[in-house]
Short mmCIF file of C-alpha atoms in Angstrom, two decimals:
data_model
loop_
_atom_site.label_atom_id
_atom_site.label_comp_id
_atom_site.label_asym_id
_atom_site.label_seq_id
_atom_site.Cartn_x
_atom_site.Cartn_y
_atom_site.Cartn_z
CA UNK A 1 -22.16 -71.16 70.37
CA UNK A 2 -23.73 -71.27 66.94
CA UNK A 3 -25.59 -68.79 67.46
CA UNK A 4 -22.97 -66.43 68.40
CA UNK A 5 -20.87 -67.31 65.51
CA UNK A 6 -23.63 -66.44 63.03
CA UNK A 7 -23.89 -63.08 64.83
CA UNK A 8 -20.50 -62.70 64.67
CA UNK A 9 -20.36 -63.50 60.77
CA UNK A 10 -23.01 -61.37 60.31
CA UNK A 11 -21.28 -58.73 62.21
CA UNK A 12 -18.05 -58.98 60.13
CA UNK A 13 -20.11 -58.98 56.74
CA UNK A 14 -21.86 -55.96 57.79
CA UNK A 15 -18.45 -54.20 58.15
CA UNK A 16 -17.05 -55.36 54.43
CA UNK A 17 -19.69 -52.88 52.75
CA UNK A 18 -18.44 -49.48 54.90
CA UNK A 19 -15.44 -49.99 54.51
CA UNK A 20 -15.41 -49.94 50.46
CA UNK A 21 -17.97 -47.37 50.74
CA UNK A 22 -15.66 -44.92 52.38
CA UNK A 23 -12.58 -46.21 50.01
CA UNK A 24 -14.60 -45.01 46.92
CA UNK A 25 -14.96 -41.29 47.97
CA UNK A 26 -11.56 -41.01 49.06
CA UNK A 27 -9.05 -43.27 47.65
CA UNK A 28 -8.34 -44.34 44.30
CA UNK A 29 -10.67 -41.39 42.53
CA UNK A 30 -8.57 -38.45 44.66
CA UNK A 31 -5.26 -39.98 43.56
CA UNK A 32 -2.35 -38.79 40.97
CA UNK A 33 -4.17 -39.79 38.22
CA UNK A 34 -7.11 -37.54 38.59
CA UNK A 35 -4.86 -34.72 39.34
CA UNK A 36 -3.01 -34.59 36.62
CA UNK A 37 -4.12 -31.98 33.68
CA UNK A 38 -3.17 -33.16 29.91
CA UNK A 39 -1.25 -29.47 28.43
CA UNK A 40 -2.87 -27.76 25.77
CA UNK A 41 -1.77 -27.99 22.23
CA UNK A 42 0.02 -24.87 20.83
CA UNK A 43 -1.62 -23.24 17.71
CA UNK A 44 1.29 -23.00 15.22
CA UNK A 45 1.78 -19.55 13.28
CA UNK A 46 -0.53 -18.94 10.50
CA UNK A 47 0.05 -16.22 7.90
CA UNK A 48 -2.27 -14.00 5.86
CA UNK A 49 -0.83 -12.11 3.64
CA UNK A 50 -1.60 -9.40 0.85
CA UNK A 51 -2.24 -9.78 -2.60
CA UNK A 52 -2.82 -13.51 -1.78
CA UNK A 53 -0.60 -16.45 -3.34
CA UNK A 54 -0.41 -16.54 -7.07
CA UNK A 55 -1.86 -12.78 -7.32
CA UNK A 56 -1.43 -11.60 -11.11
CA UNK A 57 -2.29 -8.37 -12.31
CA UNK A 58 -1.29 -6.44 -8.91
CA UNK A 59 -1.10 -2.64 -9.16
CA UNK A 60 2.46 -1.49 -8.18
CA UNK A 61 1.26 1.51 -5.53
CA UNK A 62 -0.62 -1.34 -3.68
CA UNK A 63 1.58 -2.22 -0.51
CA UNK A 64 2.76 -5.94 0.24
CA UNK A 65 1.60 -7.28 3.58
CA UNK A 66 2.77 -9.96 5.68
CA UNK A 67 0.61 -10.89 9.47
CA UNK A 68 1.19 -13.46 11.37
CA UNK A 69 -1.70 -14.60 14.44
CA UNK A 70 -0.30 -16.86 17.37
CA UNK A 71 3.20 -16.06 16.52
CA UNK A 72 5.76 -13.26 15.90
CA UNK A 73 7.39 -12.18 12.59
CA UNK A 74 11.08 -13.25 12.71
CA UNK A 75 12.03 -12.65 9.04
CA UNK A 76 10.40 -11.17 5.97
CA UNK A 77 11.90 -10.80 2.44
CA UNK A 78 9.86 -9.46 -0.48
CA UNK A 79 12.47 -10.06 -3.62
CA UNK A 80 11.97 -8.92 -7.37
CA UNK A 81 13.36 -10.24 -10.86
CA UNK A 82 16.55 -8.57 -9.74
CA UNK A 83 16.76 -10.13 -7.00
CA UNK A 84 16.87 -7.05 -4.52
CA UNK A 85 14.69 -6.74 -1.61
CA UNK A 86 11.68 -4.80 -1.52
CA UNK A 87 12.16 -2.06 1.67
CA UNK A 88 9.39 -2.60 4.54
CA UNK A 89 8.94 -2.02 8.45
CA UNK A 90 7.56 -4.04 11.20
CA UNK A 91 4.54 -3.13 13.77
CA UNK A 92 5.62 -2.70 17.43
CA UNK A 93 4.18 -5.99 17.98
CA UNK A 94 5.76 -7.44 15.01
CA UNK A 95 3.18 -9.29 14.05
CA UNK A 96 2.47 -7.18 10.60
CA UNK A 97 4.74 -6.44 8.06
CA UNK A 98 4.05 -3.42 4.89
CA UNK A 99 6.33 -2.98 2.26
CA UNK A 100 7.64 0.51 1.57
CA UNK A 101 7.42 1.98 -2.18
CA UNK A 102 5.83 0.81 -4.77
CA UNK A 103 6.88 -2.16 -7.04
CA UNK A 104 7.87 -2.68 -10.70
CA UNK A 105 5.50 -3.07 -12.84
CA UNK A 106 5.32 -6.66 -15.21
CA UNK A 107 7.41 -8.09 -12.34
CA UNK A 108 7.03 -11.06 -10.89
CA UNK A 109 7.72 -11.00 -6.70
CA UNK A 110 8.49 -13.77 -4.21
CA UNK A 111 7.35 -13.43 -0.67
CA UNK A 112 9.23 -15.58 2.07
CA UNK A 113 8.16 -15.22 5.89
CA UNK A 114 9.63 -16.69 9.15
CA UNK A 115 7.18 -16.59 12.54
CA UNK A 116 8.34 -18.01 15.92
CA UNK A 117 5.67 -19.83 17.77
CA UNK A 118 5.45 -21.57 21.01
CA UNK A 119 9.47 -22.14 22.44
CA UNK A 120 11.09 -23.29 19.11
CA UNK A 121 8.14 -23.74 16.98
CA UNK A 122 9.40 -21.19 13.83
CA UNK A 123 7.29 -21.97 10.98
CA UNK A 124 8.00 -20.23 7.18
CA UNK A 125 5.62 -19.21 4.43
CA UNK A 126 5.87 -18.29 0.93
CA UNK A 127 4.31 -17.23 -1.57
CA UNK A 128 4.02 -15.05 -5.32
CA UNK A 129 2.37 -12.23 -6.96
CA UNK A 130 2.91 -10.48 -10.50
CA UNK A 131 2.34 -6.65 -10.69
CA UNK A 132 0.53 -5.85 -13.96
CA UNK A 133 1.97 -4.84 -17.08
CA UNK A 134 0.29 -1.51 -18.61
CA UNK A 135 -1.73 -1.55 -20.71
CA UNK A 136 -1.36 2.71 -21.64
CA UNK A 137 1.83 4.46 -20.85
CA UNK A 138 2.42 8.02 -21.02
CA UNK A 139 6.67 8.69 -22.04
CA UNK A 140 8.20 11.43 -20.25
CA UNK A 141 10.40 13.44 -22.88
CA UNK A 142 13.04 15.74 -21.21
CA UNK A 143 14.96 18.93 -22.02
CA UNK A 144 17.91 19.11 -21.97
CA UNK A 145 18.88 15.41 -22.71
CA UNK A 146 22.03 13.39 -20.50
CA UNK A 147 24.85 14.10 -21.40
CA UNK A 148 24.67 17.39 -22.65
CA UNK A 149 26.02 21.04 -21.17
CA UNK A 150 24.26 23.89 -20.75
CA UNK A 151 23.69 27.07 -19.69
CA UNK A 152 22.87 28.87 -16.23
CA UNK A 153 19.27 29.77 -17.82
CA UNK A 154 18.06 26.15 -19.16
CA UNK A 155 14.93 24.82 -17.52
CA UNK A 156 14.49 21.59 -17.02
CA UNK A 157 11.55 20.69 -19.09
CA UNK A 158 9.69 17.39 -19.00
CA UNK A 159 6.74 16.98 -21.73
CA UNK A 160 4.27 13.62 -21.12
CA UNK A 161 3.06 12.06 -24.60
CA UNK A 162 -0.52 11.43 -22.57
CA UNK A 163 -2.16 14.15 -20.24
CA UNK A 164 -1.68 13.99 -16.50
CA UNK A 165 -4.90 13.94 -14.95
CA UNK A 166 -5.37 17.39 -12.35
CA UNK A 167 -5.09 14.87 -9.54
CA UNK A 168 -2.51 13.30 -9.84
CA UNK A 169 0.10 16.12 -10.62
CA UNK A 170 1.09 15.97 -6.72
CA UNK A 171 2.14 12.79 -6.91
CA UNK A 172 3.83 12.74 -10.46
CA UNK A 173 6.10 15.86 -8.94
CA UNK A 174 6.58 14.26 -6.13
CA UNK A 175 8.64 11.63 -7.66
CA UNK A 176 10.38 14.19 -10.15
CA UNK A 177 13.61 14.25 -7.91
CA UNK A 178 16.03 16.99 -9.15
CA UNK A 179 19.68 16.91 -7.38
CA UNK A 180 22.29 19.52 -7.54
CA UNK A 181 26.36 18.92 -6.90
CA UNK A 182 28.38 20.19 -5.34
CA UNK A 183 26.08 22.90 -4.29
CA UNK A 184 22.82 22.28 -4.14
CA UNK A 185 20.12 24.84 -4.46
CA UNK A 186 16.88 25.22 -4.09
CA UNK A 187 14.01 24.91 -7.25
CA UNK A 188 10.60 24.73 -7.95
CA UNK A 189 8.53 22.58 -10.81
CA UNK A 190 5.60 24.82 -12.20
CA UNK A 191 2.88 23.17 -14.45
CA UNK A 192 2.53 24.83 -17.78
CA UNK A 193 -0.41 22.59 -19.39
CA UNK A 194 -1.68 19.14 -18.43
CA UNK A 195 1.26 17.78 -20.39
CA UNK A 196 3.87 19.86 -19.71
CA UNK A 197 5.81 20.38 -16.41
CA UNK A 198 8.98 22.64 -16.07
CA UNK A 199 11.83 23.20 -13.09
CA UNK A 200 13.99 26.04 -12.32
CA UNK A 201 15.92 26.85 -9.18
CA UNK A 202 15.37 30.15 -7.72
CA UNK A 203 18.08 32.24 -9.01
CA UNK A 204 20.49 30.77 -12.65
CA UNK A 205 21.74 27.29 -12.05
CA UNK A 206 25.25 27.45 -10.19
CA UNK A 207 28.32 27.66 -13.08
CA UNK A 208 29.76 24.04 -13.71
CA UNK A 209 27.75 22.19 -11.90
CA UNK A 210 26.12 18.46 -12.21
CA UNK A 211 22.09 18.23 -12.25
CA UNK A 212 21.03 14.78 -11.94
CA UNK A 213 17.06 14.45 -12.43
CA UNK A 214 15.15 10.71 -11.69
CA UNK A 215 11.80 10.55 -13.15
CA UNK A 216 10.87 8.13 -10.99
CA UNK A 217 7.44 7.21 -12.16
CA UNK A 218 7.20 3.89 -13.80
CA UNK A 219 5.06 2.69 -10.61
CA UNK A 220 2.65 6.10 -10.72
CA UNK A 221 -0.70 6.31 -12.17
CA UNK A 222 -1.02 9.46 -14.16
CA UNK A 223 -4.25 9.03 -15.38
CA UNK A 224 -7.11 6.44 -15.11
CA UNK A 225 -5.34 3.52 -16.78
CA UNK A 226 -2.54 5.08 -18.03
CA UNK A 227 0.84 4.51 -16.07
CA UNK A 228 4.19 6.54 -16.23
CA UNK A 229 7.85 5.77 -17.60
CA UNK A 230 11.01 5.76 -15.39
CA UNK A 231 14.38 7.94 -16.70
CA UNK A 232 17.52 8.73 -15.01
CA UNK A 233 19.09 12.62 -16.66
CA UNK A 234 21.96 13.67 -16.06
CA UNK A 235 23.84 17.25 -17.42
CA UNK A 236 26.19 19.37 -16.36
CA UNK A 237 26.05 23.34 -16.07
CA UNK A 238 28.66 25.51 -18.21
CA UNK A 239 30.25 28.98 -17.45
CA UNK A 240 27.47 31.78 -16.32
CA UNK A 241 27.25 33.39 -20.11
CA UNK A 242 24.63 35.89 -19.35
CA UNK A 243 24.00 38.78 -22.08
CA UNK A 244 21.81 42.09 -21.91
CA UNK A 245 20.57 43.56 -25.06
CA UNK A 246 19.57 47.30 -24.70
CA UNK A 247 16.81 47.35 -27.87
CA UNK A 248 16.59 51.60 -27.74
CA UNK A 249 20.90 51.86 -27.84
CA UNK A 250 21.30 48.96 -30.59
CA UNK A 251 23.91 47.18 -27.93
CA UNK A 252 24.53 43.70 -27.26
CA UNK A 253 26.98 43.58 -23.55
CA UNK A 254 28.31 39.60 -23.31
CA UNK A 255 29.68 38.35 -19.87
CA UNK A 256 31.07 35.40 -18.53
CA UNK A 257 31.22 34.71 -15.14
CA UNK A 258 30.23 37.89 -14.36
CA UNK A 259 32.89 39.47 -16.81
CA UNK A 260 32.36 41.87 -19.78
CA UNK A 261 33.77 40.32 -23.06
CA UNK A 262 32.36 42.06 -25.83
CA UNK A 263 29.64 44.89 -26.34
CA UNK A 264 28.54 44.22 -30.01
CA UNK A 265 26.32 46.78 -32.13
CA UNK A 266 22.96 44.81 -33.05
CA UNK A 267 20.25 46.08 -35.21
CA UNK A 268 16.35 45.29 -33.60
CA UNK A 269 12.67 44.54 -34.56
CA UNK A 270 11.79 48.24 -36.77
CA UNK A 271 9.04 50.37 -35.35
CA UNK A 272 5.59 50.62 -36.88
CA UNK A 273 3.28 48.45 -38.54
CA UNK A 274 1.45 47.56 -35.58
CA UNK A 275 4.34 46.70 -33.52
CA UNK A 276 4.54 43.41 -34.58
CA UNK A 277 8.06 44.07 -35.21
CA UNK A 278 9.11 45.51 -32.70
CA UNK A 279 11.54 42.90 -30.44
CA UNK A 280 10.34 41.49 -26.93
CA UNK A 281 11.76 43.17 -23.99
CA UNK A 282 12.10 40.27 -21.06
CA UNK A 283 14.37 37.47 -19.69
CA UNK A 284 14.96 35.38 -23.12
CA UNK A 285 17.02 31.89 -23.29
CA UNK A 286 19.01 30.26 -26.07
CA UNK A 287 16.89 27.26 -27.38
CA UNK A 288 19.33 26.12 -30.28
CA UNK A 289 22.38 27.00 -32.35
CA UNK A 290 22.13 26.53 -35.80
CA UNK A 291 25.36 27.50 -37.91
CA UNK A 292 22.71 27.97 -41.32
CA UNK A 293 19.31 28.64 -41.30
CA UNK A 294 16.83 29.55 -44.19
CA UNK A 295 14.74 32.02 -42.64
CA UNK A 296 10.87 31.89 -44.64
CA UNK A 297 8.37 34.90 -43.20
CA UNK A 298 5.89 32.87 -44.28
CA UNK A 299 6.32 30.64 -41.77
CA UNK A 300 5.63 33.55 -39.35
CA UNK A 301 2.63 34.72 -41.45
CA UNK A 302 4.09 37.30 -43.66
CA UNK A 303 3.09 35.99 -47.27
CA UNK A 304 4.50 36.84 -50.45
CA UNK A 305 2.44 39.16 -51.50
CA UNK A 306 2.99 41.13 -48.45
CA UNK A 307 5.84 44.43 -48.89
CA UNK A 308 7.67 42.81 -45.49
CA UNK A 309 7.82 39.46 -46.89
CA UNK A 310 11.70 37.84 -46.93
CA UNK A 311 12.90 34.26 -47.60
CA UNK A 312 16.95 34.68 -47.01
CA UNK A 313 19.38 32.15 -45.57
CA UNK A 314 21.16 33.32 -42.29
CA UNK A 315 24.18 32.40 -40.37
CA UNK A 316 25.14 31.86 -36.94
CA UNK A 317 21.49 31.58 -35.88
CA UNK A 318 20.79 31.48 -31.94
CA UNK A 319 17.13 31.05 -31.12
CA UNK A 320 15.02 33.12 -28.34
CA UNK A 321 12.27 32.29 -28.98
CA UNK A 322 9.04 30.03 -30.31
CA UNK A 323 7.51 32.75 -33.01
CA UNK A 324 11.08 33.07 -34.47
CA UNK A 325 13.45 35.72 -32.67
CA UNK A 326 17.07 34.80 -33.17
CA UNK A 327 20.39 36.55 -32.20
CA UNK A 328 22.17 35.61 -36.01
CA UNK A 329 24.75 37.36 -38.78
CA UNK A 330 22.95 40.11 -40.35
CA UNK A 331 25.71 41.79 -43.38
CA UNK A 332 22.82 43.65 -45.26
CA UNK A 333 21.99 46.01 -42.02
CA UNK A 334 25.41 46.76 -40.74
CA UNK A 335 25.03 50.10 -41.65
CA UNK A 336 22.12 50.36 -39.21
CA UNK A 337 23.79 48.23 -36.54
CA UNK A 338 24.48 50.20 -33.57
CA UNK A 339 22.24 53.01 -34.65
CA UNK A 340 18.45 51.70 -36.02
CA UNK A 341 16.50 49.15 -35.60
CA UNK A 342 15.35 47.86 -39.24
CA UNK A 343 14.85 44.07 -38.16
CA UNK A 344 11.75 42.01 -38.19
CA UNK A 345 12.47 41.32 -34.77
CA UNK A 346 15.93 39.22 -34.95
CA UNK A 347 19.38 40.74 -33.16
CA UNK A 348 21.16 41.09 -36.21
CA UNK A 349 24.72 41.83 -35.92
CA UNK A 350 27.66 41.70 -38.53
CA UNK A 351 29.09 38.22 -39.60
CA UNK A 352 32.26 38.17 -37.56
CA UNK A 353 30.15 39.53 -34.26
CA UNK A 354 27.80 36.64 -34.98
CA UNK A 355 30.65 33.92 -35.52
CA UNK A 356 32.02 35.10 -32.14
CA UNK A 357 28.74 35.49 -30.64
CA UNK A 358 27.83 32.18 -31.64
CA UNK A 359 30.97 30.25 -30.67
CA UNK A 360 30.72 31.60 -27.23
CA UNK A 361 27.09 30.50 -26.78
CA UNK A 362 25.76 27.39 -25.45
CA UNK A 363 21.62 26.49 -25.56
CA UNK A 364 20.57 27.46 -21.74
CA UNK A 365 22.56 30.74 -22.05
CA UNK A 366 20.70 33.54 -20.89
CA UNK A 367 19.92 36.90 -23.26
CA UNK A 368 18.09 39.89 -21.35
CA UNK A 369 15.94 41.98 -23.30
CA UNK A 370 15.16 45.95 -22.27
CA UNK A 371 14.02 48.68 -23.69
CA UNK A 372 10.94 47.97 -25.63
CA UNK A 373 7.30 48.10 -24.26
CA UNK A 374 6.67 44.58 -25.77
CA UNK A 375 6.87 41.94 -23.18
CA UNK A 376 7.66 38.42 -24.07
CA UNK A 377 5.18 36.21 -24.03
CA UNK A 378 4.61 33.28 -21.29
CA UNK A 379 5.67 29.97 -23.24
CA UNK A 380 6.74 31.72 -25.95
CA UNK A 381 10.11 29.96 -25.58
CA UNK A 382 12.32 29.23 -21.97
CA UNK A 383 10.26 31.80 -20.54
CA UNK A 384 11.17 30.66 -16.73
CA UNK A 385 12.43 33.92 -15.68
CA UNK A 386 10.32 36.37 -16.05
CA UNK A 387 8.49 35.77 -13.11
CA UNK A 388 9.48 36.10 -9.60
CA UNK A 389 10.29 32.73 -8.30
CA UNK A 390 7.27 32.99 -5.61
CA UNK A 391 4.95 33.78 -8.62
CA UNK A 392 6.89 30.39 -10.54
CA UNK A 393 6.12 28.39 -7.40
CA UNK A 394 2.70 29.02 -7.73
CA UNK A 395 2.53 26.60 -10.42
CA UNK A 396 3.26 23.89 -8.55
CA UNK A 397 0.63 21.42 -7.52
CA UNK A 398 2.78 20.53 -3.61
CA UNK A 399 1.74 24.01 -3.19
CA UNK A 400 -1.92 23.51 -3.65
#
C-alpha cells in the first residue's frame, strides 16, 4: 500500500510540470494584453517659411513663402506697415503658400500662419522680415504733371534721373500702367535713350478725356543697385485744337473739334543761307506758352557779329520745338505775312492773330507743318507723330 501511494504521488507530480508547460504557450502570453498595439504619436505641423524669421534687408521682388509638412495650410496673412494684406495663392495641396507682387521697400512685414494637423490639432506660426531700404534711387520725372490739361497731341513723357539698364526696360514698362476714361484706347511706350521713355496712343488722345498713369515702380530694380520711385498722374485731355500750317502759301488753318476757326497769314523760316532757315515741315506739338519772351540768336548760334544776328523781345510765344521754332506776334513782318517767308524759322503772325492764336492754345495742341523739304528732327521737341504708330511701337522693349 505504500508503495502504491508513492507511485501514485509520483504520478500526480509528474503531471504538475505539463500542465504549466502547456499554460505558458497558450494562456496568459496570447491574452488582451499582448494584443493590444499602443497608437502612434501624431507629428504636429511644422512650418518653413521664406525669408526666415527676423529677415532684414529683403529685396521687395523676392516672393514670401509659407509650407507647412504633416499638416495643411488653413490661414495665411502677410500684413505691411499699413496694415493691408499682401495678395498670395495656395498650391492644390495647400500645403505652400507664395505671395503675389512685390513688397514695399523699408517696410517692415508680419507673417501669421494657421495649419490643421491630426483631427483638431491646428497649430499657428509667425514670424517678421524687413525689405531693404535703397541705397540708389532713380526719380521718375513726368510730362505733363497732375493736374494739368492738355492737348490731343501731348505725349506722355517720363525722364529717370539714373539710366535704366537695357534689361530691365521690360519690366520698368511693364509697370508703367497708362488708363484712359471713358474711352479707352489703345498706346504704345517707345524708348528714346536709356533715360528717357515716352507714350502715345495710336491716333490724338480722345477730346476731354481723363489719363490716369501709375508708375508703379518703387519695388523694381532698374539698374544693379539702383531701385525705382512710385507716382500716381493724373490729367485730363482738352478740345481737339489741331492746326496745319502750309509753309509755301504763308497760311495758318486753326480747328477745333474738327471745325475751322480762323485761317491766319504767317510769315516762315526765309530761303537761302544753307537752309538753316528754312522752317521744319512735320507733325509739331506745343511745348509751352509764354506771353513774353526775349528771343537771343545767340542762343541758337547766330553771334553778333553775324549779318542774321537778332536779340528782340516777342509776344505770345508758343513753342514747337527744342532748337527754338515758335508760333509768336511778329509786327515788323506783317507786310510779308501771307505772302514771304522772311523768318528765321518762327510762324510769325501779326499781334492780334498771335493774342488770339495764343489764347486758344493749350501745351499738347497739335501744329502740322507742310510744304518745306526740311523734315523735323526725331527729339527735336514732341516729335511722337511723325512716325507711323507700328514704326513708334518698335521702340518698345514688350516688343523685343
Amino acid at each position: 500500500m505504500r508503495r502504491r501511494t508513492l507511485v501514485g504521488a509520483l504520478l500526480a507530480a509528474a503531471a504538475v510540470p505539463t500542465a504549466a508547460a502547456c499554460q505558458s504557450d497558450t494562456g496568459a502570453a496570447a491574452g488582451p494584453t499582448a494584443t493590444r498595439s499602443a497608437s502612434p504619436t501624431a507629428t504636429p505641423p511644422s512650418f518653413t517659411v521664406t525669408p526666415a524669421d527676423a529677415a532684414v534687408d529683403v529685396r521687395p521682388d523676392a516672393p514670401v513663402t509659407v509650407s507647412v509638412a504633416h499638416g495643411t495650410l488653413t490661414d495665411v496673412t502677410v500684413t505691411g506697415p499699413d496694415g493691408a494684406p499682401l495678395a498670395g495663392a495656395l498650391d492644390a495641396a495647400g500645403t505652400t503658400w507664395t505671395s503675389q507682387g512685390p513688397l514695399a521697400v523699408g517696410s517692415a512685414y508680419a507673417v501669421h500662419a494657421v495649419a490643421q494637423g491630426a483631427p483638431g490639432d491646428a497649430v499657428a506660426h509667425d514670424s517678421t522680415l524687413t525689405t531693404l531700404t535703397p541705397a540708389e534711387t532713380a526719380f521718375p520725372a513726368v510730362a505733363p504733371l497732375s493736374g494739368k490739361e492738355v492737348g490731343v497731341g501731348m505725349p506722355i513723357i517720363v525722364t529717370f534721373d539714373s539710366p535704366v539698364a537695357d534689361d530691365r526696360r521690360r519690366l520698368v514698362e511693364e509697370n508703367l500702367h497708362v488708363t484712359v476714361t471713358p474711352t479707352p484706347v489703345p498706346g504704345s511706350w517707345s524708348w528714346q535713350s536709356d533715360t528717357k521713355v515716352e507714350y502715345r496712343p495710336e491716333q490724338y488722345w480722345p477730346a476731354r478725356s481723363a489719363v490716369h498713369l501709375d508708375v508703379d515702380l518703387g519695388s523694381i530694380e532698374v539698374a544693379p543697385g539702383v531701385w525705382g520711385k512710385t507716382r500716381d498722374i493724373d490729367f485730363t485731355i482738352g478740345s481737339a485744337m489741331v492746326s496745319t500750317v502750309d509753309i509755301a502759301a504763308h497760311t495758318l488753318t486753326v480747328t477745333r473739334d474738327g471745325e475751322v476757326l480762323k485761317t491766319i497769314p504767317v510769315t516762315l523760316g526765309q530761303p537761302g543761307h544753307g537752309g538753316k532757315f528754312v522752317t521744319r515741315s512735320g507733325t509739331k506739338v506745343i511745348m509751352s506758352l509764354e506771353a513774353s519772351r526775349q528771343m537771343d540768336s545767340e542762343t541758337t548760334g547766330i553771334g553778333q557779329d553775324d549779318p542774321n544776328y537778332y536779340n528782340v523781345n516777342v509776344e505770345y510765344a508758343m513753342r514747337v520745338t527744342n532748337s527754338g521754332e515758335f508760333l509768336h506776334a511778329a509786327p515788323w513782318s506783317v507786310s510779308s505775312q501771307g505772302r514771304a517767308n522772311v523768318s528765321h524759322g518762327c510762324t510769325g503772325m501779326s499781334t492780334e492773330n498771335a493774342k488770339w492764336m495764343f489764347d486758344q492754345s493749350k501745351v499738347g495742341d497739335v501744329v502740322v507743318y507742310t510744304g518745306s523739304d526740311r523734315g523735323i528732327e526725331p527729339g527735336n521737341g514732341f516729335t511722337v507723330w511723325n512716325e507711323a504708330y507700328p514704326q513708334w511701337q518698335q521702340g518698345s522693349a514688350l516688343r523685343a
